[in-house]
CSV table of C-alpha atoms in Angstrom, one decimal:
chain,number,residue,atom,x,y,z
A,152,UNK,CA,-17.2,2.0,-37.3
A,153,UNK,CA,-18.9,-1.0,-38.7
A,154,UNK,CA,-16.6,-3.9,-40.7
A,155,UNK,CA,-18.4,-6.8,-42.3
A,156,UNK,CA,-15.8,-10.0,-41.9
A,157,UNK,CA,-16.1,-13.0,-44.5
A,158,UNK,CA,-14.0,-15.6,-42.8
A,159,UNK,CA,-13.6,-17.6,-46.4
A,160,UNK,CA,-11.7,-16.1,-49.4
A,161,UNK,CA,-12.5,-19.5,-51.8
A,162,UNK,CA,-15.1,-21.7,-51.5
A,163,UNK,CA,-14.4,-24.9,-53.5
A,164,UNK,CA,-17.8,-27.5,-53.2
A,165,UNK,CA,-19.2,-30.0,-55.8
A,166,UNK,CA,-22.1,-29.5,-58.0
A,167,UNK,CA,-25.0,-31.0,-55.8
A,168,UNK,CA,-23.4,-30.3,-52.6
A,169,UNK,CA,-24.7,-28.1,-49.8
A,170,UNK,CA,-22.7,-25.1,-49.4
A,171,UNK,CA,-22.2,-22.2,-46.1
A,172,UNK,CA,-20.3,-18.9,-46.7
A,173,UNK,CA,-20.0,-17.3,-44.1
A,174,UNK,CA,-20.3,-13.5,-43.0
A,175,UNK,CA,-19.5,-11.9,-39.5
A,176,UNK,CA,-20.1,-7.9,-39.0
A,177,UNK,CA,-19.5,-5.7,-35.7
A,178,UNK,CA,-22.0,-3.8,-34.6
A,179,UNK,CA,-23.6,-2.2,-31.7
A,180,UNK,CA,-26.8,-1.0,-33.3
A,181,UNK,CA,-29.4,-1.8,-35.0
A,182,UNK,CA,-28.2,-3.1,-38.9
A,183,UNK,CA,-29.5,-4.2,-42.0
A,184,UNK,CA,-27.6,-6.9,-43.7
A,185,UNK,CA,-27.1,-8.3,-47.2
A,186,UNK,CA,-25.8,-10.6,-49.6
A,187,UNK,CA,-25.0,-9.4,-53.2
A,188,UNK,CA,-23.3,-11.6,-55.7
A,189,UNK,CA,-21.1,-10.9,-58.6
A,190,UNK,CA,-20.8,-13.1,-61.4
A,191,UNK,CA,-17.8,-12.9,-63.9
A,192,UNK,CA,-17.5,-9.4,-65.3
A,193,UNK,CA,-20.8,-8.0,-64.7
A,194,UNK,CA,-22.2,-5.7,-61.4
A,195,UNK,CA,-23.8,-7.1,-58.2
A,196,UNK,CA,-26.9,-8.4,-58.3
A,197,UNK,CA,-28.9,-8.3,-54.6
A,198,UNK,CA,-29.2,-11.8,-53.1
A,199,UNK,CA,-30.9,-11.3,-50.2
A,200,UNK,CA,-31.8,-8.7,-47.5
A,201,UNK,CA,-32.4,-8.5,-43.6
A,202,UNK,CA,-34.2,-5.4,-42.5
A,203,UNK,CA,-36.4,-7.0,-39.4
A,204,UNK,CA,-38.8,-9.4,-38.3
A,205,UNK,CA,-38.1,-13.2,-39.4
A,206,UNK,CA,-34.4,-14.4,-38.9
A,207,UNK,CA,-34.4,-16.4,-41.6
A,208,UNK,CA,-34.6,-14.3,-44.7
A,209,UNK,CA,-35.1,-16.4,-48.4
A,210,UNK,CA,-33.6,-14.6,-51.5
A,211,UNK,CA,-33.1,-15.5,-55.1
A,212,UNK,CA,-31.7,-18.6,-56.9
A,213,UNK,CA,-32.6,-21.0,-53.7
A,214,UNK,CA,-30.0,-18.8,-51.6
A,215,UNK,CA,-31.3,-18.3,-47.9
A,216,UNK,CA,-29.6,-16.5,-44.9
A,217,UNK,CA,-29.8,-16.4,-41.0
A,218,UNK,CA,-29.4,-13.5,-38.7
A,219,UNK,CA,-28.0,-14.2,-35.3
A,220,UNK,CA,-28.1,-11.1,-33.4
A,221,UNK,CA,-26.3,-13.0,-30.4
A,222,UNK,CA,-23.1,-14.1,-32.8
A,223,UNK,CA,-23.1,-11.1,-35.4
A,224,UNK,CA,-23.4,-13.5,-37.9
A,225,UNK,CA,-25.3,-14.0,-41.6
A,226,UNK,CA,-24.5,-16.9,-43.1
A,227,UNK,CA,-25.5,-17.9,-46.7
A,228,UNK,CA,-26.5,-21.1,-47.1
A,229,UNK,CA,-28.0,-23.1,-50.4
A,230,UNK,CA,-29.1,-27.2,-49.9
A,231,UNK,CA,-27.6,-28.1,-53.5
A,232,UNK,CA,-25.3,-26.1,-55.7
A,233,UNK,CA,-25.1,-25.4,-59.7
A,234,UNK,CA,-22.4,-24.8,-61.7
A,235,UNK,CA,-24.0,-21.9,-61.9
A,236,UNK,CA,-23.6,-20.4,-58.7
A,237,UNK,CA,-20.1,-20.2,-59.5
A,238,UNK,CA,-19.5,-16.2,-58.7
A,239,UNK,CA,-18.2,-13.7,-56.0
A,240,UNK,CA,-20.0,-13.6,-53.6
A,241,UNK,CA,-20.4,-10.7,-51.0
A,242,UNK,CA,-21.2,-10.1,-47.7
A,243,UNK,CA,-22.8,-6.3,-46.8
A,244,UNK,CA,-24.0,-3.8,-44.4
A,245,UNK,CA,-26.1,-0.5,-44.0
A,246,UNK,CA,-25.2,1.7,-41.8
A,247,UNK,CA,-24.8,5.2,-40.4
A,248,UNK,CA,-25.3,7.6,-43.5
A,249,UNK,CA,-26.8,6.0,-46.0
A,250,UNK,CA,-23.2,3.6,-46.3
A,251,UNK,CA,-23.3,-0.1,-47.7
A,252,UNK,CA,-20.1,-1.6,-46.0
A,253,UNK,CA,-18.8,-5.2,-48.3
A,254,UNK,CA,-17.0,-7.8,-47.0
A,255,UNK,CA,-13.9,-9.1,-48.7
A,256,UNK,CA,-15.8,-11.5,-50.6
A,257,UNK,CA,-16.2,-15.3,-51.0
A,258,UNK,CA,-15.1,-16.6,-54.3
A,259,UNK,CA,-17.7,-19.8,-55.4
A,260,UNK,CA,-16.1,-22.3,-57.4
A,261,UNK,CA,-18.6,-25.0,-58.2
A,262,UNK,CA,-16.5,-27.9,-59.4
A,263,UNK,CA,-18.6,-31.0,-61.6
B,284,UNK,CA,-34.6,-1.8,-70.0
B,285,UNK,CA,-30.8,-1.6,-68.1
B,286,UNK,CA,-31.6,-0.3,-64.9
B,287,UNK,CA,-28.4,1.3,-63.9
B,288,UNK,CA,-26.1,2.2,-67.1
B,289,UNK,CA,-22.7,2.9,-67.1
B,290,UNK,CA,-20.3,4.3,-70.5
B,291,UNK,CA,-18.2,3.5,-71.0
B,292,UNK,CA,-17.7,-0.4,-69.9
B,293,UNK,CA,-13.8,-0.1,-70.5
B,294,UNK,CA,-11.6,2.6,-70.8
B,295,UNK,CA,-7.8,2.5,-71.1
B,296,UNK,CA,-5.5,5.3,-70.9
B,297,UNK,CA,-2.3,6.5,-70.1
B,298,UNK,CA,-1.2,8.5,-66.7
B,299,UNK,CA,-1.7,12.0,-66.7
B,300,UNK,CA,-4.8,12.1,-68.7
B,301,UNK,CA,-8.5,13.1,-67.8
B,302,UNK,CA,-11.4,10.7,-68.5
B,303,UNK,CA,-15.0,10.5,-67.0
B,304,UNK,CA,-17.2,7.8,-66.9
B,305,UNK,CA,-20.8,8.5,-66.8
B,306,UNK,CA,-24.2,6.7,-65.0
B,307,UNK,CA,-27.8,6.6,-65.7
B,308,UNK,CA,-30.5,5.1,-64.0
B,309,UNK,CA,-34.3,4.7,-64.8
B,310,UNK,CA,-35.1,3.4,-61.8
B,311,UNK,CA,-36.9,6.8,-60.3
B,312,UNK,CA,-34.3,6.8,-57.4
B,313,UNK,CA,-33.2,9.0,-55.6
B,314,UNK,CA,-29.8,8.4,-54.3
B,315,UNK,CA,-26.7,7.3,-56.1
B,316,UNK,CA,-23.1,5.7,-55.7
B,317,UNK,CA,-19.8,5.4,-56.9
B,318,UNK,CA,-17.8,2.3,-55.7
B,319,UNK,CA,-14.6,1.5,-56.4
B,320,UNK,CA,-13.4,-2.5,-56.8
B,321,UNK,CA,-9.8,-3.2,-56.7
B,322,UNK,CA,-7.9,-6.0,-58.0
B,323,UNK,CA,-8.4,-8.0,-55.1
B,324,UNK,CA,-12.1,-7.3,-55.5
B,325,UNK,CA,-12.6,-5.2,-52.6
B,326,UNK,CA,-15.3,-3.0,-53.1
B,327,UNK,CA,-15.9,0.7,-51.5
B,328,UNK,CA,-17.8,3.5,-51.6
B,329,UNK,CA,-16.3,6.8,-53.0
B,330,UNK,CA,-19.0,8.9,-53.1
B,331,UNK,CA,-23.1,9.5,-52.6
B,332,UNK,CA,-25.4,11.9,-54.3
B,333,UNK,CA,-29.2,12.1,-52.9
B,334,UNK,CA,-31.4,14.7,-55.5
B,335,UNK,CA,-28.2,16.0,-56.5
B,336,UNK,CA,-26.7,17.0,-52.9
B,337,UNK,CA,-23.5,15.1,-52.1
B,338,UNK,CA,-23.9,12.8,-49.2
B,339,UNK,CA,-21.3,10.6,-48.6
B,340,UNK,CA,-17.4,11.9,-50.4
B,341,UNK,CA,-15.0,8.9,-48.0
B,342,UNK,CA,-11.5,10.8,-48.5
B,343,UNK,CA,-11.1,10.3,-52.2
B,344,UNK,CA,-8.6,12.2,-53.7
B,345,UNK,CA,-9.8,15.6,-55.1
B,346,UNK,CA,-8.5,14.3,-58.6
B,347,UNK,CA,-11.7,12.7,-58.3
B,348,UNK,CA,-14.7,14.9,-58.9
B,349,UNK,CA,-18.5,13.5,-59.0
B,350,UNK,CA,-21.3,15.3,-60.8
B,351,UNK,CA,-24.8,15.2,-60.7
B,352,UNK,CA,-26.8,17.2,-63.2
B,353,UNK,CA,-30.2,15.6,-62.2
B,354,UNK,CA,-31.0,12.8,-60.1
B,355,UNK,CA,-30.8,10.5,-62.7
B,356,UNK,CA,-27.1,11.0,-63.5
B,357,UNK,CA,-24.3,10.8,-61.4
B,358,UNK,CA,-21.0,11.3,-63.4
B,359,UNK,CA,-17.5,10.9,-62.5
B,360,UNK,CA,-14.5,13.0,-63.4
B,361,UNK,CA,-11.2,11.8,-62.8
B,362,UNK,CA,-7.9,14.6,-63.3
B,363,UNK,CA,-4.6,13.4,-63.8
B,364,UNK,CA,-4.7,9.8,-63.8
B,365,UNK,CA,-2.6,7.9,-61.9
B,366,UNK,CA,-1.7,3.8,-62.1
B,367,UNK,CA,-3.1,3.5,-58.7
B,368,UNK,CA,-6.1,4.6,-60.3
B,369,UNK,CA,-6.9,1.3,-62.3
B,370,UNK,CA,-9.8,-0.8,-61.0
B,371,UNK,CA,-13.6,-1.5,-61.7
B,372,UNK,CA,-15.7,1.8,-61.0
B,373,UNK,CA,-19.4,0.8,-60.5
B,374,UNK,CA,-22.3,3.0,-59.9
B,375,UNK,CA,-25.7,1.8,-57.8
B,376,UNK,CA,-28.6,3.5,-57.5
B,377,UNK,CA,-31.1,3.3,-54.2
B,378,UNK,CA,-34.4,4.2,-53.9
B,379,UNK,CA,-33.5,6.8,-51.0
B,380,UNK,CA,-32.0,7.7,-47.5
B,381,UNK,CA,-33.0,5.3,-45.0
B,382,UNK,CA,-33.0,2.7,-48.2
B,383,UNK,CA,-29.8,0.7,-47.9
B,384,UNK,CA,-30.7,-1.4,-50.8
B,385,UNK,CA,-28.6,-0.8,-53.8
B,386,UNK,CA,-29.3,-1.6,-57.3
B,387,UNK,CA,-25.8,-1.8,-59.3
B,388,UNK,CA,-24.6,-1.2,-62.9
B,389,UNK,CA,-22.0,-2.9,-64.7
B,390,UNK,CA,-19.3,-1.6,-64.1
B,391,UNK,CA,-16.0,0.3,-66.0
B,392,UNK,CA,-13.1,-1.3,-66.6
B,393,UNK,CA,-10.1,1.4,-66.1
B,394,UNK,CA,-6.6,0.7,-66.9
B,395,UNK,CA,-4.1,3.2,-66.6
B,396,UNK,CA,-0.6,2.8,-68.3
């Protein structure tokens, strides 16, 4: 079965500041990997999505990822942060039938 | 234009009770979702509809019960509420099978007391 691992539960950075959160799934197959995030009592919104081709995939908000096939890894990444930003953010994975499988999620606190 | 609609957004009730909590979306899909998100914000799938055919029911109790009257709608009935039951329900949307990406709704706030 697949299990999508997001090794940080909080994520404190500074406004301005580069941040990583990072995402780890287990796989033997071919997947298709995602990042959704959640801001305070609403739904997820879709990030960003790796189906094929390029390993470096661009999503909204100035939020990119990186697939690395060899470490089963897709971490988020963003050069500068807003307040803003600060949300859930979650890690994902499509597999078998038609099943999204989340990570715990990374909680986002921007702080000024 | 909400994409994917859920009513109501909260609903609190005691144990015992029945409620539903119903989804729309306009988005022409084809396939849709119920997820539950617990306190700790762990989110999984309960059940998938594709053109009104269940797909995907992951060993939720059979208090639960999802309908489908078109493939616009996907409805959720719940029998005999329990506490365990309280959490964020949300409902996504997808354009089909094969199509992993999921469009989500707000969400429905249930509290059971």
């Amino acid at each position: 079965a697949q299990s999508v691992t997001q090794l940080d539960s909080q994520v404190p950075v500074f406004e301005e500041a580069p941040v990583e959160l990072r995402c780890n799934y287990s796989s033997s197959v071919s997947v298709y990997l995602f990042w959704y995030v959640q801001y305070p009592n609403q739904g997820l919104q879709l990030l960003l999505k790796y189906l094929s081709g390029s390993t470096l995939v661009k999503g909204i908000n100035g939020f990119e990822a990186e697939f690395n096939k060899s470490q089963t890894s897709f971490h988020l990444r963003k050069p500068s942060v807003h307040i803003s930003d600060t949300a859930e953010y979650f890690c994902a994975v499509g597999w078998g039938a038609q099943k999204l499988v989340f990570g715990q999620g990374t909680r986002l606190t921007i702080n000024p | 234009d909400t994409a994917v609609s859920q009513t109501p957004k909260y609903l609190v009730t005691q144990m015992g009770n029945d409620k539903s909590i119903k989804c729309e979306q306009n988005l022409g899909h084809d396939t849709m979702y119920w997820y539950k998100q617990d306190s700790k914000k762990f989110l999984k799938i309960m059940f998938s509809y594709n053109n009104k055919e269940l797909i995907i029911n992951e060993t939720v109790p059979n208090r639960f019960s999802p309908k489908s009257p078109d493939k616009a709608h996907l409805n959720l009935h719940i029998n005999s509420l329990e506490l365990g039951d309280s959490a964020v329900y949300f409902c996504a949307s997808s354009p089909g099978l094969g199509n992993y990406e999921q469009y989500f709704g707000p969400g429905t706030r249930l509290t059971v007391t």
